[in-house]
XYZ file of C-alpha atoms in Angstrom:
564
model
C -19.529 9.484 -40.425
C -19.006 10.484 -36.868
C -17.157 7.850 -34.468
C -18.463 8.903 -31.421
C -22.442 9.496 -30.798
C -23.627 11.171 -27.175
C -27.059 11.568 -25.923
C -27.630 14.733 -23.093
C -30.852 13.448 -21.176
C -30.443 14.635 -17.471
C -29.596 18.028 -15.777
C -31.682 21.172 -15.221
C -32.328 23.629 -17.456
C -32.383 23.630 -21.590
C -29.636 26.327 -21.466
C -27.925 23.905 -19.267
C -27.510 20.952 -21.412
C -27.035 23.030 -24.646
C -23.807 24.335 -23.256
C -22.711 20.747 -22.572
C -23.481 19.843 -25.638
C -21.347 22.636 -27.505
C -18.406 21.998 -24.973
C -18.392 18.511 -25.870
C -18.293 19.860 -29.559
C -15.518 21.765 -29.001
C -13.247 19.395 -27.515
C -14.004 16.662 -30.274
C -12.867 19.424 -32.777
C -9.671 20.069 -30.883
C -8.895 16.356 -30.518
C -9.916 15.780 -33.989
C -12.539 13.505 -33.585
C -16.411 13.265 -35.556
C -19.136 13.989 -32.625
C -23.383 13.832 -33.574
C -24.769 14.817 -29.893
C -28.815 14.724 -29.556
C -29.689 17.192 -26.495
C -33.268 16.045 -25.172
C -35.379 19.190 -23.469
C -38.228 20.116 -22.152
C -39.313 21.467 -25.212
C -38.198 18.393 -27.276
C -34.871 16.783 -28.697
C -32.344 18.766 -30.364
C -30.029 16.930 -33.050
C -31.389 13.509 -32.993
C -29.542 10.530 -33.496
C -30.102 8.315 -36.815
C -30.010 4.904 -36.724
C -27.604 4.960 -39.201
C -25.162 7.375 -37.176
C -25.587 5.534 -34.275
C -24.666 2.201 -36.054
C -21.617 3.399 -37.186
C -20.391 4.876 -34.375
C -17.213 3.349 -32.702
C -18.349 4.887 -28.750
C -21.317 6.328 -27.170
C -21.294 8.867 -24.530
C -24.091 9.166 -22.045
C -25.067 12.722 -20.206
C -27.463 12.297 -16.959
C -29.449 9.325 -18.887
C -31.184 6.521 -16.705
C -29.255 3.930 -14.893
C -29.726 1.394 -17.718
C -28.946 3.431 -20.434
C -30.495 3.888 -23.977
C -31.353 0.802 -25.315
C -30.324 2.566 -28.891
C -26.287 2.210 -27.460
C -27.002 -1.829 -26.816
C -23.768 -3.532 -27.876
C -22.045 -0.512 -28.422
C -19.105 0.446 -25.877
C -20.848 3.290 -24.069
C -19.251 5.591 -21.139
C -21.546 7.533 -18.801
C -20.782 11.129 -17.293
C -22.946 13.832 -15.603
C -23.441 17.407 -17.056
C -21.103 18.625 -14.004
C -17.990 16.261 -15.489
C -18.832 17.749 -19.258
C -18.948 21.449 -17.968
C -15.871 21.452 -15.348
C -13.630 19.060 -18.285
C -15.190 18.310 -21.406
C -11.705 17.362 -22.692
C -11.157 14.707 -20.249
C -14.591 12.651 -20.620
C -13.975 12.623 -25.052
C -11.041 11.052 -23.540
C -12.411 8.408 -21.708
C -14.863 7.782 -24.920
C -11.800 7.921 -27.299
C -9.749 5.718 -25.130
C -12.861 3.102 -24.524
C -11.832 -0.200 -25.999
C -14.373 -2.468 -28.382
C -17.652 -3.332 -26.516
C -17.435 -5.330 -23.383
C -14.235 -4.095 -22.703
C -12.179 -1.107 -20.846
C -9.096 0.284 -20.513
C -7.541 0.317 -17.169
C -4.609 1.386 -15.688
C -3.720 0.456 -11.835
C -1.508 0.567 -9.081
C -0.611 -1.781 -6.624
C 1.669 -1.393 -3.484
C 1.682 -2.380 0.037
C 3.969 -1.270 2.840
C 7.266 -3.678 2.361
C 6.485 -3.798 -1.275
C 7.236 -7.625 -1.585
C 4.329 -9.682 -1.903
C 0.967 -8.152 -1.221
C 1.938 -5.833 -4.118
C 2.697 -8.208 -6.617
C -0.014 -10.663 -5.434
C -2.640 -7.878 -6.158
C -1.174 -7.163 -9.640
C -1.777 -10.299 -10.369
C -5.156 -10.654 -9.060
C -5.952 -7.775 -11.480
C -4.411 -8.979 -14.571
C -6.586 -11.943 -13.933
C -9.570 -10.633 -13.198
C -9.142 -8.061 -16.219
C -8.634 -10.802 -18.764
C -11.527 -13.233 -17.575
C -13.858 -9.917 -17.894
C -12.623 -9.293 -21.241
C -10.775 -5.788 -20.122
C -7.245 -4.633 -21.187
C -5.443 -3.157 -17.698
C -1.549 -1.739 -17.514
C -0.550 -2.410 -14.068
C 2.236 -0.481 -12.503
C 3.652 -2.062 -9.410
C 5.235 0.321 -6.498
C 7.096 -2.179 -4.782
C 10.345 -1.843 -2.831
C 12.914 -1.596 -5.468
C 10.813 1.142 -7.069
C 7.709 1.193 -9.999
C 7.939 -1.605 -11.777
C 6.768 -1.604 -15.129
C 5.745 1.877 -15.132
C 2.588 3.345 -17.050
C 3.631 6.014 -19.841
C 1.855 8.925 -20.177
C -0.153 7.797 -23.073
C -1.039 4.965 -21.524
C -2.654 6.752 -18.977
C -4.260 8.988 -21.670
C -6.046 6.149 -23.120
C -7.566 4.683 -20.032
C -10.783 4.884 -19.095
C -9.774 4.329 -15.443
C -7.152 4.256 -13.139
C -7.430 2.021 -10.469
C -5.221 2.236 -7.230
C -4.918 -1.132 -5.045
C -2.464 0.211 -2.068
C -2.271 0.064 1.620
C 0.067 2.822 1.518
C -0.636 6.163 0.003
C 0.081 6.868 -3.900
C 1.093 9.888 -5.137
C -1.961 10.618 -7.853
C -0.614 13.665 -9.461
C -0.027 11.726 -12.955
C -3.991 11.527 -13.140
C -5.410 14.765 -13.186
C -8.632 14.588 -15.660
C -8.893 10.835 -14.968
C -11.523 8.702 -13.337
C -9.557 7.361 -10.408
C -10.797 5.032 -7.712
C -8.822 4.126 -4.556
C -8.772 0.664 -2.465
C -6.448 -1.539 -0.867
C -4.466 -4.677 -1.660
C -6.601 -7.319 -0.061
C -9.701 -6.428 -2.231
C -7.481 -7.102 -5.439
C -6.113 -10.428 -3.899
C -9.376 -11.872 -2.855
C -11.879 -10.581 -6.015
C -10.264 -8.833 -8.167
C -13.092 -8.953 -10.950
C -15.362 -7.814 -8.029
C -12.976 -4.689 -7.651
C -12.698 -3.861 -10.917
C -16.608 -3.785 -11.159
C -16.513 -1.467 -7.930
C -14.104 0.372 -10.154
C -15.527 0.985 -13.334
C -18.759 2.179 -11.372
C -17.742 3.861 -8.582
C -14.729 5.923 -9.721
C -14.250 9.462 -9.646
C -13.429 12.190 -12.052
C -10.010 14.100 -11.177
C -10.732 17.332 -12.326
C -8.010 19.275 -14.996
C -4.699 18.624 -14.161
C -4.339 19.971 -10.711
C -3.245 17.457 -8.207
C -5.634 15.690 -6.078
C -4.828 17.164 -2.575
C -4.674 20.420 -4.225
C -8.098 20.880 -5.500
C -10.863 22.899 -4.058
C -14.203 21.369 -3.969
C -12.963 17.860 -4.594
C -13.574 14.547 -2.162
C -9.718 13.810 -1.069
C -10.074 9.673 -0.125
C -9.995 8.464 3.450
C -6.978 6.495 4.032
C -6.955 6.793 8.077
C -4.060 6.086 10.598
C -2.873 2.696 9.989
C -2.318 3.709 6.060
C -0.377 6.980 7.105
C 1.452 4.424 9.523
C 2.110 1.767 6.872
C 3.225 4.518 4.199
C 5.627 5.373 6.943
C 7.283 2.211 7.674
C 7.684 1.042 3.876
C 9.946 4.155 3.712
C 11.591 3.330 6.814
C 12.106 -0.234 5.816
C 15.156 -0.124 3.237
C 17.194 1.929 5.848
C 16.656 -0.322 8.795
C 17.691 -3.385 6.499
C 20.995 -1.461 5.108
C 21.749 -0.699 8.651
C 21.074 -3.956 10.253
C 23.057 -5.627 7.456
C 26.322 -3.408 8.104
C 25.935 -3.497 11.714
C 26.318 -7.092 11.336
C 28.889 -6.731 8.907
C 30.561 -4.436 10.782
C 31.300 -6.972 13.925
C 31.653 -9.285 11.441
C 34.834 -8.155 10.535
C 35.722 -6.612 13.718
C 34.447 -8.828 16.437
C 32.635 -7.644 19.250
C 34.888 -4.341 19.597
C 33.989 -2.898 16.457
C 32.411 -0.513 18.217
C 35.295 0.858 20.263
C 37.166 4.574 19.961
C 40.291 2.492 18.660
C 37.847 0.857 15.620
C 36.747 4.014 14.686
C 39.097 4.153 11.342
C 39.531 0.598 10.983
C 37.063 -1.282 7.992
C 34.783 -2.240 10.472
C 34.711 0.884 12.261
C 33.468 2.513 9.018
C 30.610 -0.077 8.427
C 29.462 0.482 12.275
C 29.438 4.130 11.176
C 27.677 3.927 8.153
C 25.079 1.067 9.789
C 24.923 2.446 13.463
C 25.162 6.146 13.685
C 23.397 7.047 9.822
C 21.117 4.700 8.845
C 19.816 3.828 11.908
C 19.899 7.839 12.737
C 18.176 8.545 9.901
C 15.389 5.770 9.865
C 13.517 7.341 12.741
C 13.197 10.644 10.983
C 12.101 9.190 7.703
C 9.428 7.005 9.710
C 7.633 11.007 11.015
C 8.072 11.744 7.606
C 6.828 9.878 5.544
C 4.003 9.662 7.874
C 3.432 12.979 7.494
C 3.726 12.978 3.567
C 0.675 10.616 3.743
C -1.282 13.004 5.522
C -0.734 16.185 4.508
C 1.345 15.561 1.244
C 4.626 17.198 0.856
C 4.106 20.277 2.595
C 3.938 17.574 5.820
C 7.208 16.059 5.187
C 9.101 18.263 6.908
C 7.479 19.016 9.971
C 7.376 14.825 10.255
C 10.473 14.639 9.838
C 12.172 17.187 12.131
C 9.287 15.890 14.611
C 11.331 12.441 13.896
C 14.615 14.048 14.009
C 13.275 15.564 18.053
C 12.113 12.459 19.096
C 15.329 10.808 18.187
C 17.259 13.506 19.843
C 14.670 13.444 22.872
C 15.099 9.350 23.734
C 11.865 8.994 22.552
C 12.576 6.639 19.653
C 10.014 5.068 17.384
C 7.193 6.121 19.233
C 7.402 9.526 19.628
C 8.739 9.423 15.365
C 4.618 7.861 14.628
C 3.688 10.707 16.706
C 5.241 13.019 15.742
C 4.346 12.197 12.111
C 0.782 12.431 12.808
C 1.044 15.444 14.587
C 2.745 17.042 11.794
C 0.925 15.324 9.207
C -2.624 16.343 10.663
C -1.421 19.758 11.798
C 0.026 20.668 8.046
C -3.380 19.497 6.682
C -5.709 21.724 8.987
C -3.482 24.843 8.708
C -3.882 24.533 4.958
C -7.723 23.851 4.958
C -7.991 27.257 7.538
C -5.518 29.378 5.649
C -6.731 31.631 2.945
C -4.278 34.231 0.747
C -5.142 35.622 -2.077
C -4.912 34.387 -5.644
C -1.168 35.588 -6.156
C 0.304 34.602 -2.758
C -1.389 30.950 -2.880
C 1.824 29.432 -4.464
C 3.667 30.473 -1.142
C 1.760 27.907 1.565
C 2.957 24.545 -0.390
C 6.509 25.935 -0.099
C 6.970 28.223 2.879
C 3.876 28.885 5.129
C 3.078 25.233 6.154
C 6.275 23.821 6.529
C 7.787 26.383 8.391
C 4.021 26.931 10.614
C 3.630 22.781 11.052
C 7.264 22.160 11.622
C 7.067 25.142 14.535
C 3.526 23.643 15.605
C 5.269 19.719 15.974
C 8.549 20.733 17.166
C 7.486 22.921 20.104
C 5.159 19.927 21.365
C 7.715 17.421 21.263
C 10.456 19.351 22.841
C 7.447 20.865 25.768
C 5.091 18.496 25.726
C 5.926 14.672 23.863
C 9.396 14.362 23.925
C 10.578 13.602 27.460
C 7.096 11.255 28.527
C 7.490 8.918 25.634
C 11.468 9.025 25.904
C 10.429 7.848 29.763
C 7.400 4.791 28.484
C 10.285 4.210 25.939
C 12.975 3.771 28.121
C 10.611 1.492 30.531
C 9.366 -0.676 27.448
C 13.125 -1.307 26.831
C 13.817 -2.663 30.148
C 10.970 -4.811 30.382
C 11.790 -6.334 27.453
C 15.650 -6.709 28.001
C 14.677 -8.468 31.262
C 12.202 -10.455 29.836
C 13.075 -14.172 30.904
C 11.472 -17.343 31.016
C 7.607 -17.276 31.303
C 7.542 -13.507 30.514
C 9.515 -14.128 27.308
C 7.386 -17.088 26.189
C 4.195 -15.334 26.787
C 5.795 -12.688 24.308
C 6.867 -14.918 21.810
C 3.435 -16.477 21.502
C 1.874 -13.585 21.486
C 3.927 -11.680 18.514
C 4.021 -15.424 16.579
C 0.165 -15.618 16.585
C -0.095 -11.647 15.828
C 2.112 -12.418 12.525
C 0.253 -15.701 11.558
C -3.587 -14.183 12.158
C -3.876 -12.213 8.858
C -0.577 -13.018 7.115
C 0.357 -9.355 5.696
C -2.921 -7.672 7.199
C -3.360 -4.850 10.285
C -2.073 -7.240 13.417
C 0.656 -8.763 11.234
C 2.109 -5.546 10.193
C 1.553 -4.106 13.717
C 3.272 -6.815 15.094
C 6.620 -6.444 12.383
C 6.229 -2.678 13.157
C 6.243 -2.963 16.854
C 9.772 -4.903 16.306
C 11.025 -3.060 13.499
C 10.729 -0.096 15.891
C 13.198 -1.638 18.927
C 15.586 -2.231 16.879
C 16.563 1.451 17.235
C 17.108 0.744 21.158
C 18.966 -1.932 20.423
C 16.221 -4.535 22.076
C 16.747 -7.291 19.005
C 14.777 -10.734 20.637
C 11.315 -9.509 19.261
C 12.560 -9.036 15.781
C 14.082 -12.843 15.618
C 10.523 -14.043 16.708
C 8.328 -12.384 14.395
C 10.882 -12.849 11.636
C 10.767 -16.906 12.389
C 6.941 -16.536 13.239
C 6.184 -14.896 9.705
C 8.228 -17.472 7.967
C 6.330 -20.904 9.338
C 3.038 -20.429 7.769
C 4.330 -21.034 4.229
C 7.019 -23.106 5.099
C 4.241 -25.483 6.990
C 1.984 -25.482 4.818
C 4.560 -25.726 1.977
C 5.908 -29.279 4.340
C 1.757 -30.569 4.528
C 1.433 -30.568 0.697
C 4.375 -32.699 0.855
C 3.239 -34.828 3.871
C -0.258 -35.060 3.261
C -0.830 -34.398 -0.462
C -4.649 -36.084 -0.147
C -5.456 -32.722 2.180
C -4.830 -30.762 -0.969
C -6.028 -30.547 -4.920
C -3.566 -30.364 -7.435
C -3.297 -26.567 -7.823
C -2.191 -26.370 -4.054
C 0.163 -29.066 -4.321
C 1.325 -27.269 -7.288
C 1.739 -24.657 -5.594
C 3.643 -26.071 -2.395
C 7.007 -25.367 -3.934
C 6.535 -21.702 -4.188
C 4.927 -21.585 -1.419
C 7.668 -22.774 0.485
C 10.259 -20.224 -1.509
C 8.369 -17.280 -0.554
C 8.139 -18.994 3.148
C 12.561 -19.223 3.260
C 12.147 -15.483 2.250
C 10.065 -14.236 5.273
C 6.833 -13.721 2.857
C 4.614 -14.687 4.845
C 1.330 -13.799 2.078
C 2.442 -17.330 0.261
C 0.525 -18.861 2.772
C -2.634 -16.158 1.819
C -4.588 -18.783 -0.596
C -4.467 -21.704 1.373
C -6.278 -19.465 4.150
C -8.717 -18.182 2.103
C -9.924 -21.170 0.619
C -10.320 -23.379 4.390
C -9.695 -20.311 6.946
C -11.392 -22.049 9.845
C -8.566 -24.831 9.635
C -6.017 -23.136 8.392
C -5.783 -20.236 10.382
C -5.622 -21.636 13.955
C -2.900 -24.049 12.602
C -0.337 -21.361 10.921
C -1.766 -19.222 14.456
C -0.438 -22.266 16.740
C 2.921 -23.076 14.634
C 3.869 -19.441 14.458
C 3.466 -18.907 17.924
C 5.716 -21.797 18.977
C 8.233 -20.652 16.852
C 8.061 -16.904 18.072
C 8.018 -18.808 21.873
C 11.339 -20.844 21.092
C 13.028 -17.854 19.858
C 12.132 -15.729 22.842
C 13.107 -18.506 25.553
C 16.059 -18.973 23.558
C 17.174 -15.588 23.548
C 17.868 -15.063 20.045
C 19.054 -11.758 18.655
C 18.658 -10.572 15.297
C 19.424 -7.325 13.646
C 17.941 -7.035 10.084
C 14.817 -6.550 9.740
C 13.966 -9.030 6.644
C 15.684 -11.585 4.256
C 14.835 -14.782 5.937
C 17.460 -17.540 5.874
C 19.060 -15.931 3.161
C 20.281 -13.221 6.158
C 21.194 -15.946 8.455
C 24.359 -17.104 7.145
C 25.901 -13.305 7.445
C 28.316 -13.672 10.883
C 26.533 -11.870 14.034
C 22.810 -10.914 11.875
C 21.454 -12.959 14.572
C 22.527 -15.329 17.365
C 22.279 -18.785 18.526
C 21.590 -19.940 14.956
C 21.239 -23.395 15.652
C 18.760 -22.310 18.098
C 17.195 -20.135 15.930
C 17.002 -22.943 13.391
C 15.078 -25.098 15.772
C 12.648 -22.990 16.114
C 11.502 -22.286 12.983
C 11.413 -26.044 11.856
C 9.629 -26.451 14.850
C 6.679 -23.952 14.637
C 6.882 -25.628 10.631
C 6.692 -29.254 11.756
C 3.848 -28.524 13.761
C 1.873 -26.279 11.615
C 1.972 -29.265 8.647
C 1.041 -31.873 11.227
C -1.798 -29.879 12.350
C -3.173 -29.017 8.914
C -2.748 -33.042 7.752
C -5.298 -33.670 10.907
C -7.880 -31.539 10.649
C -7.991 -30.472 6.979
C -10.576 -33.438 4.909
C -9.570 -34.970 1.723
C -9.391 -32.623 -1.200
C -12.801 -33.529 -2.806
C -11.649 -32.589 -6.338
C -10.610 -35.262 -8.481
C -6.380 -35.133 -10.397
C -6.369 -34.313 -13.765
């Protein structure tokens, strides 16, 4: 008896549909699986199905058929494909069938990152494995976060799946996937409905053709990701060598006081850590900012030209900002001179690996020695000295700016353009915006973690569950913990993390506080000279806390559902 049953309906031509059929024959006999296919024509139906076949059959495949399928399949765990996705890889959908799990279910395989790789990624994982299990699916998901893949899918695993689904705000390298549907979004989507993703997923994704990688292909729809994912792909690369610079920086005066930087340290302890912190890491994190923009652009053949770009506009002055231009100069420039270059068959293997990274790296080097380098080394010098002169009303109005800009979507575009903005000075050695977003991002959990505490009526009993996690990931400058509270009473919610944030970012401006790591939360504190005027600094984050949790116990109502 045959364990997998198809049905060609749709498509033009008889000829058409016949050599689907057969190709769909083939690859059953290769993989060593039982096929009965019926092939409906003008002229009539080829092969049809028996009852009997069709009851014993562990999978149906449907070919061009209606929207609501063959009432014959009802109850069966059915796949759908067009006559294009038989004829260009007949291999790949028998795998889908042979994969498909018992009705009402799927296979699916995902993976979820964001830029830091902390808690949007693992927040969407979860959101998945939820959503997966309450629809009756069976999902693998690999997360990308900042220590590496976690849990990472095997190849066979991927073989099996009917889909692989891709929750990331930063870009994914889909190579492992070739012959797979695949279907792209971003964290938030996961967080906040993940069965309504999944859903999108299973209808909406896309067959990768053979085994060729995605921004290789010819003919095939590469996904629009747009600037601010290029930009975020760029600074979660960035991120681990800003924090191992900061750290021995700090380290570094730590154990050599405030002349660790002087000729005479040079081969003392300290000296070394300045060197290693100072002059490589922090060297080198400009460069891979360009880069990795570029990567997410154009792929690897864009990584170098973003990266010397980087490399020029550290050598230029012109920091940060010419590094995310640079990047998308590169990045954009390495894409278009591979879409207008064409070589013949034999020669194409030499554009990946020669042609555009020696054309794109000339292209984005010439501009930002001629053109880039010298104005943004000039808007980057000025920027500095506003902000190094920034006292009293100037620096408040900063601080409550960058606190409300981290507490407005808590991991989303203005929070991360906010950290990035920060993250960035820290290369010109302007360290006051840094301390306030870092205290800004960590109030909203920590406040709302203090109201469940203060004000338990305002909350039901998953919430104040929930407070003491919330409150963990709030000490460790996470500032999604606070995510669910949002979502479930924005209007109130929002303008009070908004208000306590911005306090907090105010006190630590006014107060002049310095910090030079770029995450951690209080568990960086305690390391002598990461940041200045602690007790200050202290203030001001139980401050923007106190306020937030006082806020949210007067204008949030009584939790209307009932304990137990």
């Amino acid at each position: 008896m045959s364990d997998i049953v198809a049905i060609i309906a749709g498509g033009e031509g008889t000829v058409t549909r016949v050599l689907a059929a057969e190709a769909l024959r083939r690859a059953a006999r290769e993989a060593g699986h039982d096929i009965e296919i019926e092939v409906r024509t003008g002229e009539g139906v080829l092969d049809p199905l028996a009852a009997s076949r069709i009851a014993v059959a562990g999978v149906a495949i449907e070919v061009g058929g209606s929207e609501a399928g063959d009432p014959r399949f009802a109850g069966k765990a059915t796949i759908r494909a067009t006559l294009a996705d038989v004829l260009a890889d007949a291999a790949a959908v028998l795998g889908r069938a042979a994969g498909t799990t018992p009705p009402g279910g799927r296979r699916i395989v995902a993976i979820t990152s964001c830029p830091t790789g902390i808690a949007h990624t693992f927040m969407a994982a979860e959101g998945l494995l939820q959503a997966a299990k309450a629809l009756g699916h069976e999902i693998r998901v690999e997360t990308q976060g900042s220590v590496g893949a976690g849990t990472p899918l095997t190849e066979d695993e991927i073989a099996a799946a009917d889909i692989v689904l891709i929750a990331a705000d930063r870009q994914v390298d889909l190579g492992r996937f070739g012959g797979k549907r695949v279907f792209q979004s971003g964290t938030k989507p996961a967080i906040n409905d993940g069965k309504a993703l999944i859903a999108r997923a299973l209808d909406e994704a896309e067959l990768q053709s053979g085994t060729a990688r995605p921004a290789a292909r010819t003919g095939a729809r590469k996904p629009r990701t747009g600037p601010y994912k290029h930009l975020m792909t760029g600074v979660s690369f960035m991120i681990p060598f800003v924090t191992a610079g900061g750290l021995l920086i700090a380290l570094a005066f730590a154990f050599g006081g405030i002349h660790a930087t002087d000729a005479a340290q040079a081969h003392s302890f300290a000296g070394a850590l300045f060197e290693i912190g100072a002059k490589s890491a922090f060297t080198l994190f400009v460069p891979v900012l360009g880069g990795y923009i570029a990567y997410s652009i154009a792929d690897r053949p864009g990584l170098a030209p973003g990266m010397i770009g980087g490399l020029l506009a550290s050598l230029t002055g012109a920091g940060f900002l010419g590094a995310i231009l640079a990047g998308f100069i590169g990045g954009y420039a390495t894409r278009w001179l591979n879409e207008i270059l064409r070589l013949p068959r034999g020669l194409q293997g030499l554009k990946p690996v020669l042609l555009l990274p020696v054309l794109g790296t000339l292209f984005t080097g010439l501009l930002m020695i001629y053109v880039i380098g010298r104005p943004v080394a000039e808007l980057l010098h000025l920027m500095t000295h506003v902000l190094r002169s920034m006292q009293g009303s100037s620096a408040l109005a900063l601080g409550l700016l960058l606190g409300a800009m981290m507490a407005f979507d808590m991991g989303g575009p203005v929070n991360k353009a906010a950290y990035t903005f920060s993250v960035g000075l820290l290369s010109a050695q302007v360290y006051t915006p840094m301390a306030a977003v870092m205290a800004a991002g960590m109030t909203p959990p920590l406040g709302i973690a203090l109201a469940t505490r203060l004000f338990a009526s305002r909350f039901n009993t998953l919430e104040r569950e929930s407070g003491l996690s919330t409150g963990v990931l709030g000490l460790s400058f996470i500032t999604e913990g606070a995510i669910p509270y949002a979502a479930e009473d924005p209007f109130r919610v929002i303008p009070c993390t908004m208000t306590g944030s911005a306090i907090a970012g105010a006190i630590s401006m006014v107060a002049d506080v310095k910090l030079r790591v770029p995450h951690g939360g209080v568990f960086v504190l305690p390391i002598p000279n990461a940041v200045t005027h602690l007790g200050l600094y202290v203030v001001a984050i139980v401050a923007g806390s106190m306020l937030t949790a006082v806020m949210l116990g007067l204008v949030k109502k009584p939790a209307g559902e009932a304990d137990g």
